[in-house]
mmCIF file of C-alpha atoms in Angstrom:
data_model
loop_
_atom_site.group_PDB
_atom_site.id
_atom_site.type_symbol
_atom_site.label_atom_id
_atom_site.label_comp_id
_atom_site.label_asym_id
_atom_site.label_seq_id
_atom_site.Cartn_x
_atom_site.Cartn_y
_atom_site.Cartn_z
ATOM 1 C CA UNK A 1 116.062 45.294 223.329
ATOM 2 C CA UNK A 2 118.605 45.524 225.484
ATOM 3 C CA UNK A 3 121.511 47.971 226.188
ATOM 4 C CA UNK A 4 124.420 49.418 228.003
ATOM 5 C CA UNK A 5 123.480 52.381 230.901
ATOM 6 C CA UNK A 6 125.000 55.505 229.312
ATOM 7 C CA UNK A 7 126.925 58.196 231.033
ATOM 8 C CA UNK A 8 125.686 61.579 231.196
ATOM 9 C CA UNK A 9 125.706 63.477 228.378
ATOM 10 C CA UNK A 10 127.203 61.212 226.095
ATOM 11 C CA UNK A 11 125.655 59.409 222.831
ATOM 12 C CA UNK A 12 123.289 56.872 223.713
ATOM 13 C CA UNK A 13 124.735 53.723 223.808
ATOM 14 C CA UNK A 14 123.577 51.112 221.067
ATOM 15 C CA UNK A 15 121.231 48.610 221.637
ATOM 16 C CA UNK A 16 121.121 45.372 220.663
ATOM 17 C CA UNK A 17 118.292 42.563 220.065
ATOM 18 C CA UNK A 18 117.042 40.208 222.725
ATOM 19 C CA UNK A 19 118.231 37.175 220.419
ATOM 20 C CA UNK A 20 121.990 38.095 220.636
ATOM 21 C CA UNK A 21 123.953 37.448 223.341
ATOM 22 C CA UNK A 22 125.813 40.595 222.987
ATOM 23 C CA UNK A 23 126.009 43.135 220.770
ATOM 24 C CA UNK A 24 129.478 42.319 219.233
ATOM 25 C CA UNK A 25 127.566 39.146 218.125
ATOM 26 C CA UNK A 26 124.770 41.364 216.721
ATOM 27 C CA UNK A 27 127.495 42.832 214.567
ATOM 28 C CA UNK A 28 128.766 40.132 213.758
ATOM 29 C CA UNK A 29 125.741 38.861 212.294
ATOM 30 C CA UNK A 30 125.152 41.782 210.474
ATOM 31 C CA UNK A 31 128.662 41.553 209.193
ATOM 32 C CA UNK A 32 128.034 37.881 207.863
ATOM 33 C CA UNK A 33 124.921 38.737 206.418
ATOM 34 C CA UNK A 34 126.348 41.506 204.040
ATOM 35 C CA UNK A 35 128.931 39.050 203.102
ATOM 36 C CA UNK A 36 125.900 36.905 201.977
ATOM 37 C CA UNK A 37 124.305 39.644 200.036
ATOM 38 C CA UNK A 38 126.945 40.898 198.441
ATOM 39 C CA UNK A 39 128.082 37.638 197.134
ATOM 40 C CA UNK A 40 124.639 37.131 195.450
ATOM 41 C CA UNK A 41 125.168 40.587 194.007
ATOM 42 C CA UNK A 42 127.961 39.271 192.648
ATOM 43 C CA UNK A 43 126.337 36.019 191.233
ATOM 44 C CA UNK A 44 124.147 38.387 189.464
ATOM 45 C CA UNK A 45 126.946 40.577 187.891
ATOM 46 C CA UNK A 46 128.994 37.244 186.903
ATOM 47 C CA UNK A 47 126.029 35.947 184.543
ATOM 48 C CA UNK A 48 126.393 39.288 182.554
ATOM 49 C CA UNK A 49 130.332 39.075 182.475
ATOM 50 C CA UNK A 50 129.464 35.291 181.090
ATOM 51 C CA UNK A 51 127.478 36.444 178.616
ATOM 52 C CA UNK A 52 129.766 39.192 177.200
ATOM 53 C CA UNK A 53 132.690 36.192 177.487
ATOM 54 C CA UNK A 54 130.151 33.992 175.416
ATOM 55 C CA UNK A 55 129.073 36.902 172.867
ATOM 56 C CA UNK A 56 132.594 38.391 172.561
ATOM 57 C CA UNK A 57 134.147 34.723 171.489
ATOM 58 C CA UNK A 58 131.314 34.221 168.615
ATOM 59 C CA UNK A 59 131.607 38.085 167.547
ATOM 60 C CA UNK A 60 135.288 39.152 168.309
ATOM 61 C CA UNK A 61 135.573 41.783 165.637
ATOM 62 C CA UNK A 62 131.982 43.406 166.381
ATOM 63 C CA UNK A 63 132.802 43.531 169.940
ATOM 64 C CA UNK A 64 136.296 45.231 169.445
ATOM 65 C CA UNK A 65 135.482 47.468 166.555
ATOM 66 C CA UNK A 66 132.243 48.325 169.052
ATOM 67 C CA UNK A 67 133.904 49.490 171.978
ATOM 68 C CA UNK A 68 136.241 51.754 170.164
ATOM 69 C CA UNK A 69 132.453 53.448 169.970
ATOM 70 C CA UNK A 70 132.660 53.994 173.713
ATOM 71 C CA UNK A 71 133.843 57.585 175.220
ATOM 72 C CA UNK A 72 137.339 56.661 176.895
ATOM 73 C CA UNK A 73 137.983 59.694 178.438
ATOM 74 C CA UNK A 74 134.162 59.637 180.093
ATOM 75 C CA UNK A 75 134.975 56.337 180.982
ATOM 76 C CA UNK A 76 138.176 56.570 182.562
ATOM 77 C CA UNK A 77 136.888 59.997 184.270
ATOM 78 C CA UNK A 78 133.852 58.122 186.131
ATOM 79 C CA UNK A 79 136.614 55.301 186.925
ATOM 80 C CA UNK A 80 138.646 57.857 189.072
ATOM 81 C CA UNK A 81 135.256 59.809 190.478
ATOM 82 C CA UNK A 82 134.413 56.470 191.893
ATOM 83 C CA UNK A 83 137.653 54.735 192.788
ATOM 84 C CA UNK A 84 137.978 58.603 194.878
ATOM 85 C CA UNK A 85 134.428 57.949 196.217
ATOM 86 C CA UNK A 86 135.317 54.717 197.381
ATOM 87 C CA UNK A 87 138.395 55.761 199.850
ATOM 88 C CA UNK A 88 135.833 58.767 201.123
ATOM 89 C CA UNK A 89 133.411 56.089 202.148
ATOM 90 C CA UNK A 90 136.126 54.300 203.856
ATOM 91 C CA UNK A 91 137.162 57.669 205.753
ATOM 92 C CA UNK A 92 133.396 57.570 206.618
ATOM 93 C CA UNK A 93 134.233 54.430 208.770
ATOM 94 C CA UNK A 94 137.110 55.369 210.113
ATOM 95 C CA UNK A 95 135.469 58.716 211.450
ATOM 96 C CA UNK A 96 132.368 56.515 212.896
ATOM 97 C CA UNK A 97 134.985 54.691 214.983
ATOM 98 C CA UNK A 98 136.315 57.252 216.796
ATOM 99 C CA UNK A 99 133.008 59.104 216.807
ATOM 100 C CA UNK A 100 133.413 61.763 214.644
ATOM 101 C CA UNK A 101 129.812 62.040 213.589
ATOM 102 C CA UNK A 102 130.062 65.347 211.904
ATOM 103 C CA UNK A 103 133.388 64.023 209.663
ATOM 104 C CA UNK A 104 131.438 61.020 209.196
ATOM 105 C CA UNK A 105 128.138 63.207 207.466
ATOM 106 C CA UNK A 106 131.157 64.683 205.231
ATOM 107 C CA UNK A 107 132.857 61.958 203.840
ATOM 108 C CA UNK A 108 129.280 60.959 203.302
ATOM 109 C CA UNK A 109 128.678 64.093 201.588
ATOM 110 C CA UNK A 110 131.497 63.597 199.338
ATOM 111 C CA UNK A 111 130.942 60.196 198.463
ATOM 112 C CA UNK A 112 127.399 61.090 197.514
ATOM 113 C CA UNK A 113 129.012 64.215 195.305
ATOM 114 C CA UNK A 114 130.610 62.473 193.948
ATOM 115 C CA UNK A 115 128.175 59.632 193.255
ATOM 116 C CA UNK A 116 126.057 61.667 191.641
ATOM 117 C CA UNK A 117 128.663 62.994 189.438
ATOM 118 C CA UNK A 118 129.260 59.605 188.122
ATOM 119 C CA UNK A 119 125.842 59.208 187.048
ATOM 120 C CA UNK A 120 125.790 62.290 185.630
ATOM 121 C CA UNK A 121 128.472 61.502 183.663
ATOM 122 C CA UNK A 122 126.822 58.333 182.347
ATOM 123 C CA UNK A 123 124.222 60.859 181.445
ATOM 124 C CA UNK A 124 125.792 61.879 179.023
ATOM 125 C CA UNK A 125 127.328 58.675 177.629
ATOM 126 C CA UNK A 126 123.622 57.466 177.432
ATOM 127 C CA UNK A 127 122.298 60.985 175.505
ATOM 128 C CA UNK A 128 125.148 60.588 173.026
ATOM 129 C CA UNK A 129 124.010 56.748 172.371
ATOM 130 C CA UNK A 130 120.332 57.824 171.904
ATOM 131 C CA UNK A 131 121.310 60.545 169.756
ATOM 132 C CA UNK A 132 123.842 58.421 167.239
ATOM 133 C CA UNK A 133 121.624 55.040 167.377
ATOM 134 C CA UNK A 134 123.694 52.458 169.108
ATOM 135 C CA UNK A 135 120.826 51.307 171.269
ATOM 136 C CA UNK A 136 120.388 47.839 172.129
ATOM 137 C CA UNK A 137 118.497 45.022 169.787
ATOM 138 C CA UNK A 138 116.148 45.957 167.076
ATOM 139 C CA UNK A 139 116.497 49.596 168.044
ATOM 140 C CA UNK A 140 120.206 49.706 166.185
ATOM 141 C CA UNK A 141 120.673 52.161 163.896
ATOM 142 C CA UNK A 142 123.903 53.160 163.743
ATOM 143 C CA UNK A 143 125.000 53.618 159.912
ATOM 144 C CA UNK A 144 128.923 53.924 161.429
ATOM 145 C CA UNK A 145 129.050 50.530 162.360
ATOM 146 C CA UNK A 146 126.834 47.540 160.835
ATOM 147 C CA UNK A 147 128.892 44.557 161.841
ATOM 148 C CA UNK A 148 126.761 41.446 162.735
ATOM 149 C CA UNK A 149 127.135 41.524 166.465
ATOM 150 C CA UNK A 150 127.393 45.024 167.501
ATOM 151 C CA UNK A 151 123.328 45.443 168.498
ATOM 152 C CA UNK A 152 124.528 42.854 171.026
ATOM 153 C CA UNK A 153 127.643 44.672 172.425
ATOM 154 C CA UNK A 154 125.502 47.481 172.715
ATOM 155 C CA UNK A 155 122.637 45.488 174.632
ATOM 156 C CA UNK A 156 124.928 44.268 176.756
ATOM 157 C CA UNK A 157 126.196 47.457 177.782
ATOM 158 C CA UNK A 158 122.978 48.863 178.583
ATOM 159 C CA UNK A 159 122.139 46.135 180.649
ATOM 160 C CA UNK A 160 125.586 46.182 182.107
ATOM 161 C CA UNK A 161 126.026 49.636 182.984
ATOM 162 C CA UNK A 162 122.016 50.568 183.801
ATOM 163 C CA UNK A 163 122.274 47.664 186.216
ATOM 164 C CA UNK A 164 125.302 49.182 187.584
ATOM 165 C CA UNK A 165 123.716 52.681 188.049
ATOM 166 C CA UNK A 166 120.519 51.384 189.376
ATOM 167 C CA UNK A 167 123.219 49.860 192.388
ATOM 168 C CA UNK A 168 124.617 53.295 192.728
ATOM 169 C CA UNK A 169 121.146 54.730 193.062
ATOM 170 C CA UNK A 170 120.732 52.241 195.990
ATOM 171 C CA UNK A 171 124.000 52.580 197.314
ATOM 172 C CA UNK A 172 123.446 56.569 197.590
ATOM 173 C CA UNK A 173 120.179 55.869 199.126
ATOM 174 C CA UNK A 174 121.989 53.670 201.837
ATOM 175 C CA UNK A 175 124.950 56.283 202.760
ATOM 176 C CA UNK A 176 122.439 59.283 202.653
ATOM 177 C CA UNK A 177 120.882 57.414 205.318
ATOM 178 C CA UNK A 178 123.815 57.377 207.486
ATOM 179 C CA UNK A 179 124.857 60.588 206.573
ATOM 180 C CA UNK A 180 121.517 61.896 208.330
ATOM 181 C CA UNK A 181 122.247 59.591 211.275
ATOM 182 C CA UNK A 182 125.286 61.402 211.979
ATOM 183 C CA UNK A 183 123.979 64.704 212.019
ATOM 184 C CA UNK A 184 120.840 64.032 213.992
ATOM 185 C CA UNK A 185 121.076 61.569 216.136
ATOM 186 C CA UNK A 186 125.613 61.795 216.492
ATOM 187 C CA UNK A 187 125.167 58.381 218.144
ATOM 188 C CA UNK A 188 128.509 56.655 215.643
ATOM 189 C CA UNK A 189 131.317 55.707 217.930
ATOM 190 C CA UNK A 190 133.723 52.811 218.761
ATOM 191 C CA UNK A 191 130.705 50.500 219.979
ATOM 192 C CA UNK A 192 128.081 51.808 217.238
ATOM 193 C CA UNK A 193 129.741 52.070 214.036
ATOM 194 C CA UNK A 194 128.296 48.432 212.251
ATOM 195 C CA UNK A 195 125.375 50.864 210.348
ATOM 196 C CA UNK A 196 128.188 53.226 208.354
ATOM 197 C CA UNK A 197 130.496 49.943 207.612
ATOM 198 C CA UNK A 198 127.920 48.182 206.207
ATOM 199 C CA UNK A 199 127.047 51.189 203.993
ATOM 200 C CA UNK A 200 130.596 51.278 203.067
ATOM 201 C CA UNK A 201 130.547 47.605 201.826
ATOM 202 C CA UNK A 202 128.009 47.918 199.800
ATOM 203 C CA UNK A 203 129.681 51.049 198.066
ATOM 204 C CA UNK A 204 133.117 48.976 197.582
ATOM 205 C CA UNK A 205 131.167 46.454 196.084
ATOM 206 C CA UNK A 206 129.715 49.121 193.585
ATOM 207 C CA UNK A 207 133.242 50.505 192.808
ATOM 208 C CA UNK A 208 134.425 46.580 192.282
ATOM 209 C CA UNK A 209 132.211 46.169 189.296
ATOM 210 C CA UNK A 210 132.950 49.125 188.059
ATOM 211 C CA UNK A 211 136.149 48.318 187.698
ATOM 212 C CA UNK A 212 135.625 45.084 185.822
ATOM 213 C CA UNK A 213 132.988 46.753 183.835
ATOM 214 C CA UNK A 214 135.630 49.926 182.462
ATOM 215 C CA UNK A 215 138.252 47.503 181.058
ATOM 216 C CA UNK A 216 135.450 44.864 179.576
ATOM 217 C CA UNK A 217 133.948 47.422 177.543
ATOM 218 C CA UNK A 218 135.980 50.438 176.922
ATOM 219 C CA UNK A 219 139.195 48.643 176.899
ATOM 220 C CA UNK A 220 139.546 45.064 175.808
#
């Protein structure tokens, strides 16, 4: 590994693989391959939106009369938690450049409050489905609502949503990470900021389908 000689009493400067000819290529690197990842996230969220498009068109009325099942206010609450949680992460980068690390752990913080409020949220979206009996498939058994179609709608937003939450699981794994970084090791600064951006990607890209998912199935 190589590096840059420090100065005294300052952060330690970052290092950068052998491989790389300099660490603004190491960043860019790691910049290119989050592109790539992300993108395949989004391959992976584009086969469910096809497959509400293809389930919608052969069961229109289900589908609408369905999502008039859905909480709106819930919904459009965890739309603004996250949208919020989203410019907080950004903050977080903004703070890493100019080597904030202690602003850095609390826009972290926030976005993480906030993370988990979201999920709580869906908490209780899910306990009110289990409790009524719009569940996905053969598990239906909703009296309120027997259109042929709706067990679908319903398995689709499990799937949907789940696989959403499951990312912001991840996603709060990844900032907690740098969130500890900044308060133990206070090394983020205007050469050593890649590890808190790429964090931050990855939690835009969360908020993204979020916002495709809240107007596919609470408001269309």
């Amino acid at each position: 590994m190589s590096s840059a000689p420090a100065a005294h009493g300052a952060a330690p400067a970052p290092k950068f693989a052998e491989h790389f000819a300099s660490l603004e290529v190491q960043n860019h690197a790691a910049r290119l391959g989050m592109w790539l990842f992300l993108s395949t996230e989004i391959l992976l969220f584009a086969g469910l939106f096809a497959c509400y498009a293809c389930y919608r068109f052969l069961y229109p009325e289900a589908f609408a009369e369905a999502s008039r099942h859905l909480d709106l206010t819930l919904g459009t609450v965890n739309t603004v938690v996250l949208i919020t949680s989203s410019l907080t992460a950004a903050l977080a980068v903004h703070y890493a450049k100019e080597g904030k690390n202690n602003m850095v752990a609390l826009m972290v913080a926030l976005t993480l409050l906030m993370a988990l409020g979201f999920l709580v949220i869906k908490g209780f979206e899910y306990s009110h489905k289990f409790h009524e009996g719009t569940l996905p498939g053969k598990h239906y058994s909703y009296q309120g609502l027997q259109l042929p179609g709706a067990p679908m709608y319903f398995t689709i937003y499990f799937l949907s949503t789940g696989l959403h939450a499951f990312h912001v699981t991840i996603g709060m794994g990844v900032l907690a990470w740098m969130g500890i970084r900044a308060i133990t090791q206070k090394n983020f600064g205007p050469n050593n900021y890649t590890g808190v951006e790429l964090a931050s990607m990855y939690w835009h890209l969360v908020d993204l389908v979020w916002i495709f998912l809240f107007p596919m199935l609470y408001l269309v």
